[in-house]
CSV table of C-alpha atoms in Angstrom, one decimal:
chain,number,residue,atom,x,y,z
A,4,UNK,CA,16.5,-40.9,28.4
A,5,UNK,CA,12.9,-40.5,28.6
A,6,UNK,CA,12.1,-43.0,27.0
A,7,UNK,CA,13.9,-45.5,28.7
A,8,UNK,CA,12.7,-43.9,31.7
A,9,UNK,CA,8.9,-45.0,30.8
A,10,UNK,CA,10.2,-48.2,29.8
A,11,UNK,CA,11.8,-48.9,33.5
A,12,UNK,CA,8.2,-47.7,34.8
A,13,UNK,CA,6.7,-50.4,32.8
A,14,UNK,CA,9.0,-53.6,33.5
A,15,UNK,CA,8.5,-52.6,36.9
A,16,UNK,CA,4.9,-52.8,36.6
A,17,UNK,CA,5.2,-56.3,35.1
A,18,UNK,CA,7.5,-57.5,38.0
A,19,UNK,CA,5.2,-56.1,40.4
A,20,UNK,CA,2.3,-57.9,38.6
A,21,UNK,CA,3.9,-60.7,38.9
A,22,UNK,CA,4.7,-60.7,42.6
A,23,UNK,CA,1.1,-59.5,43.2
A,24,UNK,CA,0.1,-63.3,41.6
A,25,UNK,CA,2.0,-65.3,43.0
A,26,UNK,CA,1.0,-63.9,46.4
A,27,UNK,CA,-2.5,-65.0,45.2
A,28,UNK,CA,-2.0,-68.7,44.1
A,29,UNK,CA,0.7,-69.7,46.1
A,30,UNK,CA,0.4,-69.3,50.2
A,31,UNK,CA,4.1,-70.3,50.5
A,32,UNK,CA,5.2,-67.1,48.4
A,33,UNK,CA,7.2,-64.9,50.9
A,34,UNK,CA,10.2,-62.4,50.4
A,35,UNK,CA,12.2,-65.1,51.8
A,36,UNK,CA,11.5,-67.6,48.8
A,37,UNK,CA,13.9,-67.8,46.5
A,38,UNK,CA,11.7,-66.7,43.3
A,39,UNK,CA,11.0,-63.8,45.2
A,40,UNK,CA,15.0,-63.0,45.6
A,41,UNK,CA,15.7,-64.1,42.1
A,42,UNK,CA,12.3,-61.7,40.9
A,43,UNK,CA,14.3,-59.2,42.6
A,44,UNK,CA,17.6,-59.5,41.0
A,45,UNK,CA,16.1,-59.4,37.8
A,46,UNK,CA,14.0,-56.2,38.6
A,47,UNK,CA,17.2,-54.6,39.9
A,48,UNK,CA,19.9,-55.9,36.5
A,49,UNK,CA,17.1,-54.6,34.4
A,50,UNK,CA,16.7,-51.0,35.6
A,51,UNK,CA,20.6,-51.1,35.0
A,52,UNK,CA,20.5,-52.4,31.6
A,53,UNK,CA,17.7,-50.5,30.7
A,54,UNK,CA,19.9,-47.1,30.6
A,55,UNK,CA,22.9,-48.5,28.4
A,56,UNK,CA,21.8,-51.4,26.6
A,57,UNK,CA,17.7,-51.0,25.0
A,58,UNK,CA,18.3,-54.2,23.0
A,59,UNK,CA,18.5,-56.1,26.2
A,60,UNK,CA,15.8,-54.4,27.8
A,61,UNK,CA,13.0,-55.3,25.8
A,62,UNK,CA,14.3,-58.8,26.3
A,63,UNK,CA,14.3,-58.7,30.1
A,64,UNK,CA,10.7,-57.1,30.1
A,65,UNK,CA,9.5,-59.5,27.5
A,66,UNK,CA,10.4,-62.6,29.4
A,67,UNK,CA,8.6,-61.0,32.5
A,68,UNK,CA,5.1,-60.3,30.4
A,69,UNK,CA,5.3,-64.0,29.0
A,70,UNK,CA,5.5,-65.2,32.3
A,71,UNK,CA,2.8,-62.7,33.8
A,72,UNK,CA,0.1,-63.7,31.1
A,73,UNK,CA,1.3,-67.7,31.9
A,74,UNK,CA,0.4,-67.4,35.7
A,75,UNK,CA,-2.3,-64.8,35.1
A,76,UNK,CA,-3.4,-67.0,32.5
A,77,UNK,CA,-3.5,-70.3,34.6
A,78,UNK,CA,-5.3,-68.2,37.2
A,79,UNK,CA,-8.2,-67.3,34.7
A,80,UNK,CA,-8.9,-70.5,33.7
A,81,UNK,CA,-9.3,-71.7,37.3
A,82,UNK,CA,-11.9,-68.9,37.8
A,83,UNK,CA,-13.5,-69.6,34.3
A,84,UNK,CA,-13.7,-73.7,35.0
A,85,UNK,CA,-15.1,-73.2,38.7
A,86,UNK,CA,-17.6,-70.8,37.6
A,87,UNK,CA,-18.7,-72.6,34.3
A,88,UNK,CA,-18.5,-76.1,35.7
A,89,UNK,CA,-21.8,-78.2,35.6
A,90,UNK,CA,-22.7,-80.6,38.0
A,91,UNK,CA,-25.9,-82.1,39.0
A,92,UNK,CA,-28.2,-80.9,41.6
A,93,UNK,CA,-28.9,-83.0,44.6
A,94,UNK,CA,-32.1,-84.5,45.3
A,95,UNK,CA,-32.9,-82.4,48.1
A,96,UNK,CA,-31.7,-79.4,45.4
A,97,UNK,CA,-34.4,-80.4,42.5
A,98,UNK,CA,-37.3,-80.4,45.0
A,99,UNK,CA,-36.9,-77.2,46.3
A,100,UNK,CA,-37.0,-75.8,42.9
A,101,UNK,CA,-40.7,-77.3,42.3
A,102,UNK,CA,-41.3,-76.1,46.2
A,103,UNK,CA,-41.4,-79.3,47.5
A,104,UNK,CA,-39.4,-81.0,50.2
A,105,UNK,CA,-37.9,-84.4,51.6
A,106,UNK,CA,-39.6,-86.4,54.0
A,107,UNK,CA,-38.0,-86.4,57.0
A,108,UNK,CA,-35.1,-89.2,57.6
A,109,UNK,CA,-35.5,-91.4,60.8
A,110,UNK,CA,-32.2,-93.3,60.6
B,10,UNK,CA,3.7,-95.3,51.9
B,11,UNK,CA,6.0,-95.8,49.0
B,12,UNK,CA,7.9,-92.2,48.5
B,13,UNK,CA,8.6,-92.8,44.2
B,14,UNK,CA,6.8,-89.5,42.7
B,15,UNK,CA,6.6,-90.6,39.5
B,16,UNK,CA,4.3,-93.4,39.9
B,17,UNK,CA,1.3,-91.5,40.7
B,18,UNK,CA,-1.1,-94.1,39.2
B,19,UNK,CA,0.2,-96.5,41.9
B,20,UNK,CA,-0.4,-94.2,44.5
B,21,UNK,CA,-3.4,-94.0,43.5
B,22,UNK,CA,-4.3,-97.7,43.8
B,23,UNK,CA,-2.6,-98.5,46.7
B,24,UNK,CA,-4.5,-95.8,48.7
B,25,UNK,CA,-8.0,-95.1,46.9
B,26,UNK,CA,-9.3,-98.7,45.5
B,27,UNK,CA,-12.7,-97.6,45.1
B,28,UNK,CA,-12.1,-94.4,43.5
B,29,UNK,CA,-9.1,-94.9,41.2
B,30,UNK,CA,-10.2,-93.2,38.1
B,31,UNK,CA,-9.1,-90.8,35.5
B,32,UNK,CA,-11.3,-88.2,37.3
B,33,UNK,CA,-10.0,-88.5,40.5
B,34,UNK,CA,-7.3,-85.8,41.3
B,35,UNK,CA,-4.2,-86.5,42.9
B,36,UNK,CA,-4.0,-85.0,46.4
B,37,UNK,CA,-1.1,-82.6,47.1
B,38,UNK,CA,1.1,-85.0,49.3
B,39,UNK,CA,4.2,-82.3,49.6
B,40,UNK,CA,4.3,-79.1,51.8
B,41,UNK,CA,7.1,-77.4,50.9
B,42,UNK,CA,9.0,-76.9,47.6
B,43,UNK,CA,12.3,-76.0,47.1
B,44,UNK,CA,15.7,-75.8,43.7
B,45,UNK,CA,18.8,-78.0,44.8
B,46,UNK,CA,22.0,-77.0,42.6
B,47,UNK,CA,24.6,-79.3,41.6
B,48,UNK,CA,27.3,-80.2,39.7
B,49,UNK,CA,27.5,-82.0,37.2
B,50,UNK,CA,30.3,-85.1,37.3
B,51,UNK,CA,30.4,-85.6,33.7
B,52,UNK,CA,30.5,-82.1,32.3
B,53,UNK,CA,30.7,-79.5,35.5
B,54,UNK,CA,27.8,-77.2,34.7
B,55,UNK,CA,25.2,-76.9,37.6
B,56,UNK,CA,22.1,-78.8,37.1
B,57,UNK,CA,19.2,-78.3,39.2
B,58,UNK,CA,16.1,-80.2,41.3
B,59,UNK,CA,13.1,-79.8,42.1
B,60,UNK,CA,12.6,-80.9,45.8
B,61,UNK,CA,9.0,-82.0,47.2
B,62,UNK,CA,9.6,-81.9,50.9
B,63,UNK,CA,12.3,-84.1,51.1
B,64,UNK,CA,11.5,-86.1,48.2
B,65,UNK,CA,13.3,-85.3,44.1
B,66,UNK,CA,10.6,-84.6,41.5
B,67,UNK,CA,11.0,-87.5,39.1
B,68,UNK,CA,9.9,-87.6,35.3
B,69,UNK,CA,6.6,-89.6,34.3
B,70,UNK,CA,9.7,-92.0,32.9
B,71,UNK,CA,11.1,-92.4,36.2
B,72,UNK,CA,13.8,-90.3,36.0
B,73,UNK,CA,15.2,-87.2,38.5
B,74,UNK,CA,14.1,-84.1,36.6
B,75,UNK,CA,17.6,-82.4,36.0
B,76,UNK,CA,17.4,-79.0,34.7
B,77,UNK,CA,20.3,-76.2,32.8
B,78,UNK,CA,18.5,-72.9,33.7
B,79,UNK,CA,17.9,-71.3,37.3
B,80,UNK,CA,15.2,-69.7,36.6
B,81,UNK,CA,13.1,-72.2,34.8
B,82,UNK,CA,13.5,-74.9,37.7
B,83,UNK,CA,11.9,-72.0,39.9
B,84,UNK,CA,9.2,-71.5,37.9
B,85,UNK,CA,8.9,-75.5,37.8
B,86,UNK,CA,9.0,-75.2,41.6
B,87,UNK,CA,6.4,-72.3,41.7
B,88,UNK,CA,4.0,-74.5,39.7
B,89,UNK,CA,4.3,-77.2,41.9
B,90,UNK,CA,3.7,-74.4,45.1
B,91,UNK,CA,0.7,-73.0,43.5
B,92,UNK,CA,-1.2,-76.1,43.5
B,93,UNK,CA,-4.0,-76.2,46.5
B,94,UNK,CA,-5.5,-79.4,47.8
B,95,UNK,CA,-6.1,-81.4,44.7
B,96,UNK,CA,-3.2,-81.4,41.8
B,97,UNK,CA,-3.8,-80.0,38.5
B,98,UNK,CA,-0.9,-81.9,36.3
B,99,UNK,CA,-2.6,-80.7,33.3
B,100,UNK,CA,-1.6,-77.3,34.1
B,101,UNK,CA,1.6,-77.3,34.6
B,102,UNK,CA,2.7,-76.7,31.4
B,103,UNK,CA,6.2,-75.9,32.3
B,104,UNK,CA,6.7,-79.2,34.5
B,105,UNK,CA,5.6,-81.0,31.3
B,106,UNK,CA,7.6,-79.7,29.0
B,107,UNK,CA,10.5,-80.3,31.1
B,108,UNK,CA,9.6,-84.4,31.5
B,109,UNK,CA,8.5,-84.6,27.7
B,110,UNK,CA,12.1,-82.9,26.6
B,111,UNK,CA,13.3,-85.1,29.4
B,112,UNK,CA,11.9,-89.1,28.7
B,113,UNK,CA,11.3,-88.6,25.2
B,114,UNK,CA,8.2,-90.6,25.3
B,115,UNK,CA,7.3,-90.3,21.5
B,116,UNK,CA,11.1,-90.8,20.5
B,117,UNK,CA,11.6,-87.3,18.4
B,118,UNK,CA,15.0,-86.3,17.1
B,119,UNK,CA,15.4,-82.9,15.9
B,120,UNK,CA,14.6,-84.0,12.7
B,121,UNK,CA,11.4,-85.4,13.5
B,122,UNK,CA,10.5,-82.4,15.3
B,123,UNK,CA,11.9,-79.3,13.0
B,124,UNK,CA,10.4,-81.4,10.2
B,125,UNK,CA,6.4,-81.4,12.0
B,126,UNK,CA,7.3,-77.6,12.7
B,127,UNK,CA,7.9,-76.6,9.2
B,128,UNK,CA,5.0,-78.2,8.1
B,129,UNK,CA,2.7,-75.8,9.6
B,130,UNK,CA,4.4,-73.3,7.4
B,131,UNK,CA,2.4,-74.6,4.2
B,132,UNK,CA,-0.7,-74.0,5.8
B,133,UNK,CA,-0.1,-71.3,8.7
B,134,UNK,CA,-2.7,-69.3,9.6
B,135,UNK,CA,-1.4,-66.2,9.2
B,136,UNK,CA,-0.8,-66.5,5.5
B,137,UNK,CA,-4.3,-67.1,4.5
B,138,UNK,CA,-6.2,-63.8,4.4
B,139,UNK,CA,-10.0,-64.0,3.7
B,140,UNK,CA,-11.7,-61.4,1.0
B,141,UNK,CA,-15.1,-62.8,1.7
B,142,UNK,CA,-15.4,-60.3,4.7
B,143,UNK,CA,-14.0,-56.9,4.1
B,144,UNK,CA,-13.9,-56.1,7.8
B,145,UNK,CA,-12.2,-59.4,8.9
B,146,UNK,CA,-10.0,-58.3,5.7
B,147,UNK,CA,-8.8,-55.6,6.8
B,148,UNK,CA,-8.1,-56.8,10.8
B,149,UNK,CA,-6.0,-59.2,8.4
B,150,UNK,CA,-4.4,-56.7,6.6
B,151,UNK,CA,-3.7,-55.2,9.7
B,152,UNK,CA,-2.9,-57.5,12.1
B,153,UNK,CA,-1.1,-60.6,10.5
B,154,UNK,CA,0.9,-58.4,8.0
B,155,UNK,CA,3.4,-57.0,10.1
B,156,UNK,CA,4.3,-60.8,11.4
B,157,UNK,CA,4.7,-61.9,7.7
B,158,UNK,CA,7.0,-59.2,7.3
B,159,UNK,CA,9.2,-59.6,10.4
B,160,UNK,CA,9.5,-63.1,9.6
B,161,UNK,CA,11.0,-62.1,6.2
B,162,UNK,CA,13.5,-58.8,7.5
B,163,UNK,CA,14.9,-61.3,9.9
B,164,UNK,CA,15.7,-64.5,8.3
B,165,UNK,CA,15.7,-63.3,5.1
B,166,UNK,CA,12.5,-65.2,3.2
B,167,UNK,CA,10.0,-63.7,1.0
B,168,UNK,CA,6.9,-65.5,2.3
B,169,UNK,CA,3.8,-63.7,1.1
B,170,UNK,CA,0.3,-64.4,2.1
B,171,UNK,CA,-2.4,-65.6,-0.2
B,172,UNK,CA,-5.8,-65.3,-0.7
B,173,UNK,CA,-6.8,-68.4,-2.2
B,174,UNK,CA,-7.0,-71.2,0.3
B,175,UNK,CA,-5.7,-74.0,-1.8
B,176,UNK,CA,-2.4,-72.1,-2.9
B,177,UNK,CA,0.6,-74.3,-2.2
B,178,UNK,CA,2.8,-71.7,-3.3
B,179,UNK,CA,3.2,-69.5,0.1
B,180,UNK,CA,7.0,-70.0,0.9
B,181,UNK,CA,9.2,-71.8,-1.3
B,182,UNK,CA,11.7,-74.1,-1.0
B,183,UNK,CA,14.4,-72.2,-0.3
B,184,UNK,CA,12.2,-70.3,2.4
B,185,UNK,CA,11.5,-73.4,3.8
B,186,UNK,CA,15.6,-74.3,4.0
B,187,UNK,CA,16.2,-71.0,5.5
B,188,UNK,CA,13.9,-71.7,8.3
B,189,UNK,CA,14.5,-75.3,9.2
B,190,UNK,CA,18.1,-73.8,9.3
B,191,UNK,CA,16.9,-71.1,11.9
B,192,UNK,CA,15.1,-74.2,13.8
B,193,UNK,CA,18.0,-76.3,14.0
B,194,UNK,CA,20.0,-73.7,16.0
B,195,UNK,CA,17.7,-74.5,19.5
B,196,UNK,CA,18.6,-77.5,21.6
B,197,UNK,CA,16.6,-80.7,22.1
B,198,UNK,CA,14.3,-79.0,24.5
B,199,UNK,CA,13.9,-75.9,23.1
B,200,UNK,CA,12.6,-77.7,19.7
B,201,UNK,CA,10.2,-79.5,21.9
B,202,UNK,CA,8.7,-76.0,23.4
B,203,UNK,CA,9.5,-74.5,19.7
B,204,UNK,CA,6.5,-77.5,18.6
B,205,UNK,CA,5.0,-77.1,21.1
B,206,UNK,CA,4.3,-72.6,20.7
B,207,UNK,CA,3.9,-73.7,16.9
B,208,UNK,CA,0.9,-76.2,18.0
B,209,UNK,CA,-0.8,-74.2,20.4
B,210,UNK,CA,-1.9,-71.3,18.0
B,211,UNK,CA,-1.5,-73.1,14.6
B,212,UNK,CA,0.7,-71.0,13.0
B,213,UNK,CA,4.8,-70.9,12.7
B,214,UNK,CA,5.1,-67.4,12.2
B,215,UNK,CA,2.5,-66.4,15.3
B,216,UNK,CA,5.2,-69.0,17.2
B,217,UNK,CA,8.2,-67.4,15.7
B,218,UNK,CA,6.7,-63.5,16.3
B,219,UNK,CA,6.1,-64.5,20.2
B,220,UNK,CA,9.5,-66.1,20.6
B,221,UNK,CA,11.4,-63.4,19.2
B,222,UNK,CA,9.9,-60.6,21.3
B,223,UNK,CA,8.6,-59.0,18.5
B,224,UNK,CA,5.2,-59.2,19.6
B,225,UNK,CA,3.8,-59.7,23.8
B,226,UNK,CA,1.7,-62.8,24.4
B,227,UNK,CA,-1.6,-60.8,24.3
B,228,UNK,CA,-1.0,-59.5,20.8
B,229,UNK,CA,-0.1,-63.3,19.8
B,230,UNK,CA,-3.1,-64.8,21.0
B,231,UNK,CA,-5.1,-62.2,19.1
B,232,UNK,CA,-3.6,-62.5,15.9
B,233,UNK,CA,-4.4,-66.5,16.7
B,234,UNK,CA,-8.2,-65.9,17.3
B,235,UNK,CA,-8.8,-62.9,15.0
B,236,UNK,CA,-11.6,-64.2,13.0
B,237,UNK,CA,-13.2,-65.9,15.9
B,238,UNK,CA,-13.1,-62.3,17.6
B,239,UNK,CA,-14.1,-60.9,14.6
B,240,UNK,CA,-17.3,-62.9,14.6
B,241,UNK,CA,-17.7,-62.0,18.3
B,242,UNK,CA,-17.4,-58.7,17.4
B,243,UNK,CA,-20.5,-59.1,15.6
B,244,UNK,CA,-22.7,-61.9,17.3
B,245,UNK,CA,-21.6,-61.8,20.7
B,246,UNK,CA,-18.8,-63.5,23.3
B,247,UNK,CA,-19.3,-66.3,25.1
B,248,UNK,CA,-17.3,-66.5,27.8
B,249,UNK,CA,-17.4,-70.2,28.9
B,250,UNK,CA,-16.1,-70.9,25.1
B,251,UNK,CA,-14.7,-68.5,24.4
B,252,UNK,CA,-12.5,-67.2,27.2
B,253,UNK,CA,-11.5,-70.7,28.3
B,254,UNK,CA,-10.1,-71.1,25.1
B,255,UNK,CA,-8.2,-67.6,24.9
B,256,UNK,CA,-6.8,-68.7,28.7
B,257,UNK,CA,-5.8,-72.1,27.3
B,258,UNK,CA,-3.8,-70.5,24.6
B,259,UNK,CA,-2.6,-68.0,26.5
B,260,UNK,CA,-1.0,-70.5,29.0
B,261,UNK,CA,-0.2,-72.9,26.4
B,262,UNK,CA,2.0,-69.8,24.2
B,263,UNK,CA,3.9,-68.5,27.3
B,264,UNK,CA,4.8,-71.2,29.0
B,265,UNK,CA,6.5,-72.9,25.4
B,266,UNK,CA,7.7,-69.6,24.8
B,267,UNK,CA,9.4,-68.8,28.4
B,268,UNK,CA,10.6,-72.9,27.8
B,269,UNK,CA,12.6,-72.2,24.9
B,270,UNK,CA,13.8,-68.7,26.1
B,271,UNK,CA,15.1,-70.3,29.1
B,272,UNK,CA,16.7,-73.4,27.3
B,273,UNK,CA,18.7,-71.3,24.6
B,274,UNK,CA,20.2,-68.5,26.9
B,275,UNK,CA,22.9,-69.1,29.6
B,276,UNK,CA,23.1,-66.6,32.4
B,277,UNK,CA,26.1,-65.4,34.0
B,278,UNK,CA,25.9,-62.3,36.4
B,279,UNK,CA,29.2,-60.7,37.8
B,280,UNK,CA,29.5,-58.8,40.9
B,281,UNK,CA,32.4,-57.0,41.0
């Protein structure tokens, strides 16, 4: 009983997890959406499951971690491309690094 | 302004001449996304869309994007949600699993496909260990065992790892029967995600592990990248390299994983 006690705590987690992303990425992500009501459903057949059937647990929990780490995942790399992205400097950029600076522009 | 969404590269001439490149991104041109359910004529089972505005997401092929599962046209619809100003297609991985299971471009027939699968099992990754080092040895030892062995109690092969790279002699024939026999039980586009987890981290039985819930994504990716982590351990992590690539696979494992999950498995809920 315990034990599938901690394992409810942790699917939970996951499903909160997920919600928490999806708030990040997407600005359209409200209770009312219907991933949200469908995230819900799931979180609420798998603390049922969780206390009479363990096969079907893991199952239910797995499928929520795969897609956690796929959104979480896409996230990251977003992060990781912005910050590691080159990219030249401007003009204006490369002068001030040798302390120099454009003439002025009349036009 | 022509509304077809699968001609994107005609959009893109039509409106930016000057710029129509490889490198330019398409704009997001929707607002709002949204799952329609139907029924089927032919068969009666619900099918689903994916609505952009008003307007039905289309294949690259030009066809509407029908779907089985509920919860996988969601997530389609949540990719397609999540994207800010400029349209990453790349990385949707789920929307293009769906058109490539979809149009067919490269013409695969289960055979095709379960036959390119199985021939990562000759040379997976995970039945390769290295003596050279004894530390990497042992992570080996460790790590990749446990999925050579679950592979075995539940399909019944005796595939054993090797330490000589040029052995040919990993899983016999009749392995190899047993699993194209396990393959062959998925549907059209589950064997396209089922190639498509086997591709991503270069190994069947990593593929296999992950899609069986044996293992969670993390431990999958880190069985796939154990000697370059290894090596990191010992000379350092870059993160432009290396974490982009662990992010990549990450993505590229879940998504083909959560597409054959939601491909082979038909949900019913009762409410009594």
């Amino acid at each position: 009983m315990a034990e599938a006690a901690r394992k409810t705590l942790t699917a939970a987690n996951t499903f909160k997890n997920i919600i928490a992303e999806l708030k990040k990425v997407d600005k359209n992500f409200t209770p009312q959406c219907a991933q949200y009501k469908y995230l819900m459903e799931q979180m609420r057949a798998d603390q049922v499951t969780t206390r009479r059937y363990s096969k079907a647990e893991n199952e239910s929990e797995s499928v929520a971690k795969l897609y956690l780490s796929y959104i979480q995942g896409t996230r990251r790399l977003n992060e990781l491309q912005e910050r590691y992205k080159g990219g030249e400097k401007t003009v204006e950029e490369s002068a001030r690094l040798v302390g120099l600076k454009l003439p002025e522009r009349k036009y | 302004m022509t509304s077809k969404l699968g001609l994107f590269t005609r959009r893109f001439v039509s409106n930016q001449a000057a710029s129509a490149s490889a490198l330019t991104k398409p704009k997001k041109f929707y607002k709002e996304v949204s799952v329609i359910n139907e029924t089927d004529e032919k068969t009666g089972n619900q099918i689903h869309k994916v609505l952009l505005d008003h307007r039905v997401l289309k294949t690259q092929g030009g066809q509407v994007l029908k779907l089985d599962s509920y919860p996988l046209a969601l997530a389609i619809a949540e990719e397609w949600s999540s994207q800010d100003e400029f349209l990453q297609l790349g990385q949707m991985r789920l929307t293009g699993l769906a058109f490539t299971a979809q149009d067919n471009p490269l013409e695969q027939t289960a055979d095709t496909i379960s036959q390119k699968i199985l021939d990562y099992v000759d040379g997976d990754t995970v039945l390769f260990f290295n003596p050279e080092s004894s530390k990497l040895h042992r992570y080996q030892s460790e790590k990749w065992a446990p999925l050579i062995q679950n592979l075995n109690s539940d399909i019944g092969t005796q595939i054993r790892y090797s330490e000589n790279i040029l052995d040919c002699d990993v899983a016999s024939n009749n392995d190899k029967d047993k699993i194209d026999r396990w393959i062959r039980q998925h549907n059209f586009p589950a064997l396209v995600g089922l190639q498509y987890a086997t591709e991503s981290v270069k190994s069947f039985i990593i593929a296999y592990n992950a899609l069986r819930h044996h293992i969670d994504p993390e431990t999958a990716i880190d069985a796939a990248t154990l000697e370059q982590r290894t090596q990191a351990e010992t000379w350092g992590n870059v993160e432009w390299a290396h974490g982009l690539e662990r992010e990549e696979l990450m993505t590229r494992l879940s998504a083909a994983c959560l597409f054959v999950y939601f491909n082979s498995n038909n949900f019913t809920s009762k409410t009594i």
